[in-house]
XYZ file of C-alpha atoms in Angstrom:
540
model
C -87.270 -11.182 29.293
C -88.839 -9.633 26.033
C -89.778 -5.964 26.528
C -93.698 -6.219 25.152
C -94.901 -3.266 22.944
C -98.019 -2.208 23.342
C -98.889 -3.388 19.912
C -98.012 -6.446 21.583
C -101.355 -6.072 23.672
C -103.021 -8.987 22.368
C -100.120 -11.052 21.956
C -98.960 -10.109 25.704
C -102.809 -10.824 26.938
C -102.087 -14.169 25.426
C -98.553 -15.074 26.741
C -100.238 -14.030 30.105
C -102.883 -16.420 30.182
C -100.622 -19.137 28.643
C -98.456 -18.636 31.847
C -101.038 -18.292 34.091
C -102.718 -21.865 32.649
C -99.637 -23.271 33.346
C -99.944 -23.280 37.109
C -103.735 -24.682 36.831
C -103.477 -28.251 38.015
C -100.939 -29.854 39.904
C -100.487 -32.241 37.382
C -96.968 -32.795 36.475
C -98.146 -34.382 32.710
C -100.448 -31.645 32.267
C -97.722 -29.211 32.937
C -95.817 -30.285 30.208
C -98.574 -30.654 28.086
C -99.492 -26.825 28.305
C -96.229 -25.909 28.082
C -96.058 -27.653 24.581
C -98.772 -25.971 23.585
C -98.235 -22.547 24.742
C -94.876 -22.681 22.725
C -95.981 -24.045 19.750
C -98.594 -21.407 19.304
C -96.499 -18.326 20.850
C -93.744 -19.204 18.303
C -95.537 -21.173 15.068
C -93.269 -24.219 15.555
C -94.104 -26.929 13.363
C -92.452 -29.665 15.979
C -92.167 -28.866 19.806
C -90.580 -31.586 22.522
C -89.705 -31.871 26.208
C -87.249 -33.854 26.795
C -86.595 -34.694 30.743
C -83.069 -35.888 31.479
C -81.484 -37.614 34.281
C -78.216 -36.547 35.557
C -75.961 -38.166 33.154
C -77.745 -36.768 30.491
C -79.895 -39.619 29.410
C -83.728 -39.204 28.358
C -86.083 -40.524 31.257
C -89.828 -38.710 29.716
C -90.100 -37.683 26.135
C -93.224 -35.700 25.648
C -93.673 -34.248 21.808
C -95.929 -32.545 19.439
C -96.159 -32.492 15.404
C -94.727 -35.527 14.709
C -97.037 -38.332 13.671
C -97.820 -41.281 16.115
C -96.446 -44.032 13.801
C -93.557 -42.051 13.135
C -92.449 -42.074 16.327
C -92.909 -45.241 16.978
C -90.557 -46.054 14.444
C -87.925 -44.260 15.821
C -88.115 -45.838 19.039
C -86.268 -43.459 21.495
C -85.939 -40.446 22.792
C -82.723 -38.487 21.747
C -80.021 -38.019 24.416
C -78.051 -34.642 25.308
C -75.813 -35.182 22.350
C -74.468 -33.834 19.468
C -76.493 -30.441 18.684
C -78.528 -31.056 21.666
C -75.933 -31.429 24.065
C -74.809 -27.609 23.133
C -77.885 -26.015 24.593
C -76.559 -23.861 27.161
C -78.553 -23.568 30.778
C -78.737 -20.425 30.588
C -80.564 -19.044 27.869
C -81.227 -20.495 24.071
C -79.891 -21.951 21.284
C -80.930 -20.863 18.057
C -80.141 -22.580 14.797
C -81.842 -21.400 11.079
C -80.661 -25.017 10.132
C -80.165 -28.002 12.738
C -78.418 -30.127 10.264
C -75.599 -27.185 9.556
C -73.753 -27.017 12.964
C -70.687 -28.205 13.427
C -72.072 -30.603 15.818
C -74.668 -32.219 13.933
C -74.706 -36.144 13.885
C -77.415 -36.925 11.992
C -81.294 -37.985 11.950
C -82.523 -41.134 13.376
C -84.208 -43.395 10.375
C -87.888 -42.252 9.580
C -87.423 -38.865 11.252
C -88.722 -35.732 9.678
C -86.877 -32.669 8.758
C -86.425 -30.414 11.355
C -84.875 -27.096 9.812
C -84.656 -24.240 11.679
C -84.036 -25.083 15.632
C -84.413 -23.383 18.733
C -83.298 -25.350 21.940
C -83.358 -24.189 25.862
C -83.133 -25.481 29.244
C -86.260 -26.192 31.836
C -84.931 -25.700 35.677
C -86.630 -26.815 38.503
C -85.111 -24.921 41.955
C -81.495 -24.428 39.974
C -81.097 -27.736 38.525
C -81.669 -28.581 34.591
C -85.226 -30.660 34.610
C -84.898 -31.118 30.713
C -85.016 -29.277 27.693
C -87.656 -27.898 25.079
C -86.693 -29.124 21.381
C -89.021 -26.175 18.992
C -88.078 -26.641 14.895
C -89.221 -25.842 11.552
C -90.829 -22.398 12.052
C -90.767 -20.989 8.413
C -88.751 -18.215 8.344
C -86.883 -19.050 11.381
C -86.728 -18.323 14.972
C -86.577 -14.768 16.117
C -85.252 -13.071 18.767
C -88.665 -12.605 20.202
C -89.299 -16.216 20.137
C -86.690 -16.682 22.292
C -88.010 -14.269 24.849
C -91.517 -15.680 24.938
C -89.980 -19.317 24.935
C -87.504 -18.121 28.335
C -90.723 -16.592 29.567
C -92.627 -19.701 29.333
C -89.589 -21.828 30.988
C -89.509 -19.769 34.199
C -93.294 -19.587 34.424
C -93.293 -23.767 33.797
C -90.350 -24.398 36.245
C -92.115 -23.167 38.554
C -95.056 -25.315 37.621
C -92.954 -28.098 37.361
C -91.459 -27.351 41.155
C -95.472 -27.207 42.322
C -96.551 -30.739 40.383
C -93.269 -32.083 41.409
C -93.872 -31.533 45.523
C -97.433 -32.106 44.706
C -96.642 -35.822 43.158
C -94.470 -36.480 45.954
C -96.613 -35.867 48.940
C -99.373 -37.849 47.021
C -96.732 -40.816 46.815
C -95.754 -40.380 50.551
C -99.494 -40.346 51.108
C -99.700 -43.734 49.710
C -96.898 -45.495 50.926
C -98.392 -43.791 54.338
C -101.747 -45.597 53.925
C -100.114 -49.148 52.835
C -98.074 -49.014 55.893
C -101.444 -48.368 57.924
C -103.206 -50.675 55.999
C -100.643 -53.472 56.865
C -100.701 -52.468 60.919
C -103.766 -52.627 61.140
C -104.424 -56.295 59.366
C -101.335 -57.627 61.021
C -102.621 -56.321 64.847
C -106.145 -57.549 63.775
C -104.660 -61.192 62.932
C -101.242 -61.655 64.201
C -100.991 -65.173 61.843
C -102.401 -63.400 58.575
C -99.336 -64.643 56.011
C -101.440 -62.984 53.827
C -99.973 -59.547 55.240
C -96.131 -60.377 53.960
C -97.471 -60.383 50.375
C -99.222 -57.383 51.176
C -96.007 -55.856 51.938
C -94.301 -57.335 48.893
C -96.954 -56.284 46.438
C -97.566 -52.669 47.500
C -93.790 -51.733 48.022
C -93.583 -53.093 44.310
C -96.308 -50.825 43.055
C -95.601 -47.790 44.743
C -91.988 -48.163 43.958
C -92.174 -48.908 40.328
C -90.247 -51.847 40.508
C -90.485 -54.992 38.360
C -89.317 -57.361 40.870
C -89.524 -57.306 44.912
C -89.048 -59.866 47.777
C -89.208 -59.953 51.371
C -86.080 -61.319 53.277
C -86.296 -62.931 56.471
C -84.296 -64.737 58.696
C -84.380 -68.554 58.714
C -83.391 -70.880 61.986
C -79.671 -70.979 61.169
C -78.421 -67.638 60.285
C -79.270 -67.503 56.844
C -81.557 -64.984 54.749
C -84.376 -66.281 52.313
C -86.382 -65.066 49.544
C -89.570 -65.494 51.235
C -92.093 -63.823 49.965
C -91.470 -62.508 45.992
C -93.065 -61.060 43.000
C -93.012 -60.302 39.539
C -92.255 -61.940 36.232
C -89.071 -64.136 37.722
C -91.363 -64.471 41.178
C -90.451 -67.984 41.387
C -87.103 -67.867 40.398
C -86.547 -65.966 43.423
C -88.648 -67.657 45.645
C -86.049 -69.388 48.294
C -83.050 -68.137 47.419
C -80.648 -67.483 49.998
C -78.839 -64.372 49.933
C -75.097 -65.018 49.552
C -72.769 -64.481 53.282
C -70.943 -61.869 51.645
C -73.353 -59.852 49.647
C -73.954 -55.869 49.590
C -77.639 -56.998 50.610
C -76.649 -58.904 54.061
C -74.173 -56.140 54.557
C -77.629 -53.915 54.487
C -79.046 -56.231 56.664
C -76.428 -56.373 59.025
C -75.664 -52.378 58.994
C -79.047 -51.319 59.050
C -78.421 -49.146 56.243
C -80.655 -48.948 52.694
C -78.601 -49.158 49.785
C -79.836 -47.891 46.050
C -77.793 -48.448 42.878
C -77.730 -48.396 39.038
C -77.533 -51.923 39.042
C -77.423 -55.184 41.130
C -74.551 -53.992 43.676
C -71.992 -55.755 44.865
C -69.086 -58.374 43.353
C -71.526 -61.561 44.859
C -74.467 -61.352 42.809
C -77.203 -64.198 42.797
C -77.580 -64.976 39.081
C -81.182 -64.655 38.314
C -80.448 -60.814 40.260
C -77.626 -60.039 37.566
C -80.028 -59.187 35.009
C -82.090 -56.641 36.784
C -81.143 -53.109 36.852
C -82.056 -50.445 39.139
C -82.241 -51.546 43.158
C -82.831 -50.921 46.219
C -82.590 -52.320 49.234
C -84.413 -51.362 52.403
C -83.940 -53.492 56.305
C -86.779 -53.300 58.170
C -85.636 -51.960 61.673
C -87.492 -52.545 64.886
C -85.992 -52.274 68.078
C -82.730 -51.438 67.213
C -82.296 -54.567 65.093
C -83.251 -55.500 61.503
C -85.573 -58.692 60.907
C -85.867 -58.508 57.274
C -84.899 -56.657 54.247
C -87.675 -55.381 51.250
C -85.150 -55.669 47.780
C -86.610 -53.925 44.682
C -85.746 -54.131 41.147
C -86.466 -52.219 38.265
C -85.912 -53.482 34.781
C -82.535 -52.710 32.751
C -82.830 -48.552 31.178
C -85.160 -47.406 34.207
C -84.617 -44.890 35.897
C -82.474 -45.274 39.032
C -84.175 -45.171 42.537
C -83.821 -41.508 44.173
C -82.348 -41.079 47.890
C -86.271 -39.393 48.389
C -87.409 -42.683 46.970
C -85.501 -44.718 49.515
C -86.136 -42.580 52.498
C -89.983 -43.496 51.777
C -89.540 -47.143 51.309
C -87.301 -47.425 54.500
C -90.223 -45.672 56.148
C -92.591 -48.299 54.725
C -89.985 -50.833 55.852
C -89.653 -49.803 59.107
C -93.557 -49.695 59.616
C -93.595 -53.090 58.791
C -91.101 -54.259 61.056
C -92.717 -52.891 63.867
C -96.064 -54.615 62.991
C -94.179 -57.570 62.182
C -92.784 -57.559 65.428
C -95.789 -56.841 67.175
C -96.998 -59.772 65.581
C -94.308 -62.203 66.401
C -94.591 -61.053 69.857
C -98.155 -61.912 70.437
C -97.963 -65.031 68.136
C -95.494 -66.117 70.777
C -96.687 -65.110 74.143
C -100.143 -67.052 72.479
C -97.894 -70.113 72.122
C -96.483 -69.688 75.125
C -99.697 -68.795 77.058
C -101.249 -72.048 75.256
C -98.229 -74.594 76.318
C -98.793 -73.042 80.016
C -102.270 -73.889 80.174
C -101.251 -77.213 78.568
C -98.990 -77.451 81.791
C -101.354 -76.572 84.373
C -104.242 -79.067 82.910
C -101.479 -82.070 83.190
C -100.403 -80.890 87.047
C -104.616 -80.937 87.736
C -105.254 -84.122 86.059
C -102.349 -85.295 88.319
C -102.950 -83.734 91.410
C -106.664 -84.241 91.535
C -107.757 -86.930 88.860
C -104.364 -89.199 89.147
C -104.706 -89.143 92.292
C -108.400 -89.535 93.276
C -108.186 -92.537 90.442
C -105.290 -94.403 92.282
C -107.024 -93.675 96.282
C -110.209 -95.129 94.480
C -107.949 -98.258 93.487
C -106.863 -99.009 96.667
C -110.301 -98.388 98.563
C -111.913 -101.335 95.686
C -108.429 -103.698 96.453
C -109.229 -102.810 99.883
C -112.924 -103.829 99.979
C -112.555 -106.773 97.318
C -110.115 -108.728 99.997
C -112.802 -108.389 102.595
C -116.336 -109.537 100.422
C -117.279 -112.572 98.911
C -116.238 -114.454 96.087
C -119.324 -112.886 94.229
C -119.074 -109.540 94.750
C -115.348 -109.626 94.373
C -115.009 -110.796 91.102
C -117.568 -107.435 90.089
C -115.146 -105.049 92.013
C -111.864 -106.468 90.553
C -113.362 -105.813 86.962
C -114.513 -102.535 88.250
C -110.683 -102.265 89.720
C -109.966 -103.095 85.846
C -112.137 -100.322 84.524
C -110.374 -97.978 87.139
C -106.961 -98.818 86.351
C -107.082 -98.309 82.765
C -108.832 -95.260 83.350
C -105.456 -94.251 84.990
C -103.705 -95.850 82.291
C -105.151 -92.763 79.767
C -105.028 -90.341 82.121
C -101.154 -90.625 82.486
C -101.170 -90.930 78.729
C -102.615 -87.194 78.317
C -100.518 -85.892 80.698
C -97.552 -87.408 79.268
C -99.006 -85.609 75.911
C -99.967 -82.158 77.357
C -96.659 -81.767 79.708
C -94.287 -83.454 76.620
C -95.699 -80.848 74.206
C -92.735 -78.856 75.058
C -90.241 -81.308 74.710
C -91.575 -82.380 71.251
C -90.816 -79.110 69.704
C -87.624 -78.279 67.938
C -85.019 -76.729 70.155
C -84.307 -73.591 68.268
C -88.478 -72.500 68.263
C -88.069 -72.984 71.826
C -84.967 -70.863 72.324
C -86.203 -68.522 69.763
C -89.672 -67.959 71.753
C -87.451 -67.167 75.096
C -85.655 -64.799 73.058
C -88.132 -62.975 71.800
C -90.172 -62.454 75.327
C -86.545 -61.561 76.811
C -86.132 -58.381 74.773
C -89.334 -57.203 76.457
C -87.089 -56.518 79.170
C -83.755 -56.663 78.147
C -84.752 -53.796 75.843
C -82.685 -54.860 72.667
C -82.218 -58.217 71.214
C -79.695 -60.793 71.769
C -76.719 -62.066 69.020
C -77.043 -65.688 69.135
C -74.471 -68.029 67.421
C -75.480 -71.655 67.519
C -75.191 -74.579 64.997
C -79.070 -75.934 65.520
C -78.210 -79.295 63.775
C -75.591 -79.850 66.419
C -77.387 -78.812 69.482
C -80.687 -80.709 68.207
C -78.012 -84.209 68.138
C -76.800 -82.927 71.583
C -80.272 -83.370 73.441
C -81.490 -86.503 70.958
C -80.657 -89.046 73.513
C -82.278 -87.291 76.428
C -85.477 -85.137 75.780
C -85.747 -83.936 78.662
C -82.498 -81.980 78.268
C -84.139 -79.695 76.126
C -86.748 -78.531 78.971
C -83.059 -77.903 81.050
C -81.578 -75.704 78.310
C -84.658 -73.461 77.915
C -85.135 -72.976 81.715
C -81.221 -72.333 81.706
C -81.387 -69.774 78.627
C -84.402 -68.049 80.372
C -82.608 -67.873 83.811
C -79.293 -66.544 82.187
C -81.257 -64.029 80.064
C -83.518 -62.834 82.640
C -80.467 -62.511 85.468
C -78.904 -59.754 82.818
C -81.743 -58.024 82.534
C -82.696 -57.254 86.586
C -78.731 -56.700 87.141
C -76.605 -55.896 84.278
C -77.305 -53.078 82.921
C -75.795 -54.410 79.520
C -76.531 -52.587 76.336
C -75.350 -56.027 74.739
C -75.838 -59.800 74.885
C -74.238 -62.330 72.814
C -75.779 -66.400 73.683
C -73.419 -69.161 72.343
C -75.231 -72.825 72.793
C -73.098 -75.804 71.314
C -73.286 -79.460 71.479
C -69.779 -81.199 70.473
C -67.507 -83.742 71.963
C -70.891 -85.032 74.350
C -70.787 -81.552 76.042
C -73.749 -79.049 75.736
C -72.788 -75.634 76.965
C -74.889 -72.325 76.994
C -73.014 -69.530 77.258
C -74.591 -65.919 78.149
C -71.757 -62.926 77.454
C -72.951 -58.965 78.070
C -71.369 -56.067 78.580
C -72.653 -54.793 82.217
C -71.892 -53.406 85.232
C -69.972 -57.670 86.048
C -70.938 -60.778 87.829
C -71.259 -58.999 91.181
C -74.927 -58.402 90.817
C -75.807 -61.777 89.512
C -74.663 -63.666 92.128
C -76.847 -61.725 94.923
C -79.411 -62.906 93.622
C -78.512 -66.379 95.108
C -81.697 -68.244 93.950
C -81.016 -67.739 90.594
C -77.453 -68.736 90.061
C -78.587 -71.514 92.510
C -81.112 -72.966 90.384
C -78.475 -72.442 87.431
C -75.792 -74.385 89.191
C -78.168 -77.296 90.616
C -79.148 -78.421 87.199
C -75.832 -78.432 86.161
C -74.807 -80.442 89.129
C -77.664 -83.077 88.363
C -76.485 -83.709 84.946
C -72.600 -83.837 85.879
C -71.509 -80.240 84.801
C -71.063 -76.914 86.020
C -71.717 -73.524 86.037
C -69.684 -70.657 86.327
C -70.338 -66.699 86.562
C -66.703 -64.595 85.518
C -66.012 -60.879 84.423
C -65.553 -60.902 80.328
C -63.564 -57.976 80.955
C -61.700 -57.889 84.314
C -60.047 -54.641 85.333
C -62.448 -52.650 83.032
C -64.992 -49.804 84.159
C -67.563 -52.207 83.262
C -66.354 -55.601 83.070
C -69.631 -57.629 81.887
C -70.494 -60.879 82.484
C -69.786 -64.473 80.908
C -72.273 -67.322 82.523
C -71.764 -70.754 81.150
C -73.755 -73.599 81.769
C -71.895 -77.217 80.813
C -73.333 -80.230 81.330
C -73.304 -83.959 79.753
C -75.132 -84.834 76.911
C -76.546 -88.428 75.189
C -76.822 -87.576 71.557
């Protein structure tokens, strides 16, 4: 530090306040901006510069003063630690009376002015080098004194630069905070809002400062689609599945984020391979990931932080929860629905059916006993009553088939979801869809067996298992369709007291000529878990 005469009064009064300013907004930009100033006028520097590097020594923020606009944007870039200004020292200054005479001098870029005399040092931020301030063409040269009131100004700005830093960063957790709120609160208000996903899409773009995003989710048969994206290549993106072996299903499957300089990974989709920085975040609920938020930045960015992904995963995380608060209620509301669809077909054939057909009889009844007249008028009444009964069996047949109509694997995939209620984790399926859905083509009504089978099997591990894990297997080759329920609890033992169950299980096997069995997956282990399977014929 420079040892201030008191000659220096004025100048000192000065250097005070210029320090002092330094710290008066949390303003990263502004920060830099004062310190420009305060060194230009503490030193008479013609041209001043900041240049803010990233660790491999490459310019992410140039910020400059003294050179003319048009000038600069001739030259096109800022300059890299190189050459000359790749030997400035982190500690201390380096102080040149002519740039363009050291030994490691490569040159000027075209258009760029003179610089002379040169006097270079480092700006750290809690040890680390933030950047470094460029100051040239003082007449006369730099003196020792400027490079006291220059390493004055540094340590007052790094610490400025430490304050606008934190201050930046809990203003960008603050708004990746509200987002996340903002998408909770419009998903719990309207569990079906679609809009919501490109919600999620567009604000993790934004507040990321990413180019490119899209939301992955799963589809019916394992895979992982693009379904939700935006930016410039939006619909180059849109439905593509991500490849088996990729570094972004490996997120997916390990749970963990992944950030990288460029598209990771030696499977790379090809509109992907010319993005640069990513990041990938899962979104995690329960223990299990249903999606995955992938951001890109263009080519030359700079490179997504670890802070920057341990906000996002936060975001994504928030979003899987509301997403899976949503997917709950949208399918205890289906199920609720297809229930009351249920009970209205069992009233209209307890009470309606049946009053209809009693009132049949009575007019058959009375018409065999009346004369000619009157019986012709009560057999076309009779008519009237018997096609009456006619369209009430056909809107039973519609409200009680509702079930069977729908695709196998949104029926299995609505039992799954209400079983991790209590199960308290979700299940691994493995299933070919396109096979099962042949399996059950020649009998519909299978279908309505395989879901009250799944729900029996999933529900008997949860009220006597104890598992921490469930894998369900359904196939439907060589005319077989089998469900198989594997976990890894406590064994069979406490399945099978619960006789109605496993009773229920085995009689609808029985009535379709299969079987059902209940053995340890592990016998002879501490906890030798479970394998049910259900086996029975099928038509397709």
């Amino acid at each position: 530090m420079t040892d201030l005469t008191p000659k220096d009064g004025p100048v000192a009064d000065a250097l005070t306040e210029a320090i002092v300013s330094l710290n008066a907004q949390l303003d990263l930009a502004h920060t830099l901006d004062m310190f420009l100033t305060a060194s230009t006028e503490h030193t008479g520097a013609k041209f001043a510069a900041i240049n803010v590097l990233d660790d491999d020594g490459k310019s992410v923020e140039f910020h400059f003063r003294g050179m003319p606009e048009g000038v600069w944007a001739s030259i096109g870039r800022a300059p890299n630690a190189v050459g000359v200004l790749g030997q400035i020292p982190a500690e201390g200054s380096l102080v040149l009376e002519d740039l363009t005479m050291h030994p490691a001098f490569r040159g000027m870029p075209k258009d760029h002015p003179p610089m002379g005399s040169f006097l270079g040092t480092a700006l750290k931020v809690r040890g680390s080098v933030f950047g470094y301030l460029y100051l040239a063409s003082k007449e006369g040269g730099f003196t020792e004194r400027d490079e006291h009131v220059v390493e004055a100004l540094a340590a007052a700005a790094s610490v400025a630069i430490d304050n606008a830093q934190l201050y930046e960063q809990a203003l960008h957790r603050e708004n990746w905070l509200k987002a996340s709120q903002n998408i909770t609160t419009a998903l719990l208000a309207d569990p079906g809002d679609e809009e919501v996903f490109e919600t999620i899409v567009e604000a993790a773009k934004d507040l990321s400062n990413a180019q490119h995003a899209a939301l992955v989710l799963p589809g019916v048969d394992g895979s992982w689609t693009m379904e939700i994206t935006s930016g410039p290549r939006f619909a180059e993106l849109l439905g593509l599945q991500l490849p088996p072996k990729g570094m972004a299903v490996n997120a997916i499957e390990t749970g963990k984020g992944v950030i990288s300089a460029e598209p990771p990974g030696a499977i790379v989709l090809d509109v992907v391979q010319s993005f640069g920085p990513t990041m990938y975040a899962p979104l995690r609920a329960e223990r299990r990931t249903v999606g995955l938020l992938m951001l890109w930045r263009d080519r030359g960015a700079a490179v997504f932080s670890p802070d920057d992904l341990a906000i996002a995963q936060r975001f994504a995380n928030q979003a899987a929860m509301a997403l899976s608060v949503a997917e709950l209620s949208h399918v205890k509301n289906m199920t609720s629905m297809l229930e009351e669809r249920q009970r209205l077909a069992d009233d209209l054939h307890d009470f309606v059916s049946q009053e209809l057909f009693a009132t049949a009889m009575q007019i058959e009844s009375i018409a065999d006993e009346c004369p000619d007249a009157l019986r012709d008028r009560l057999l076309r009444t009779l008519d009237h009553v018997k096609r009456a009964q006619r369209e009430v069996r056909g809107v039973m047949g519609s409200l009680s088939g509702q079930r069977t109509s729908e695709p196998i694997s949104e029926r299995i995939r609505r039992e799954i979801v209400l079983a991790q209620d209590s199960l308290g984790f979700a299940p691994r399926v493995q299933v070919d869809w396109a096979e099962v859905s042949h399996a059950i083509a020649g009998d519909p009504t299978l279908s309505d067996d395989v879901v009250a089978v799944v729900r029996e099997m999933l529900s008997n591990v949860a009220r006597h298992a104890r598992a921490t894990a469930v894998t369900m297997s359904l196939s439907g080759a060589d005319g077989r369709l089998a469900v198989q329920v594997t976990d890894d609890g406590i064994g069979p033992g406490g399945a099978t007291n619960r006789h109605s169950g496993t009773s229920n299980l085995a009689n609808r096997a029985l009535r379709r000529n299969g079987t059902f069995t209940l053995a340890p997956s592990r016998p002879g282990a501490e906890r030798p878990g479970t394998v049910a399977e259900w086996n029975v014929e099928a038509q397709g």
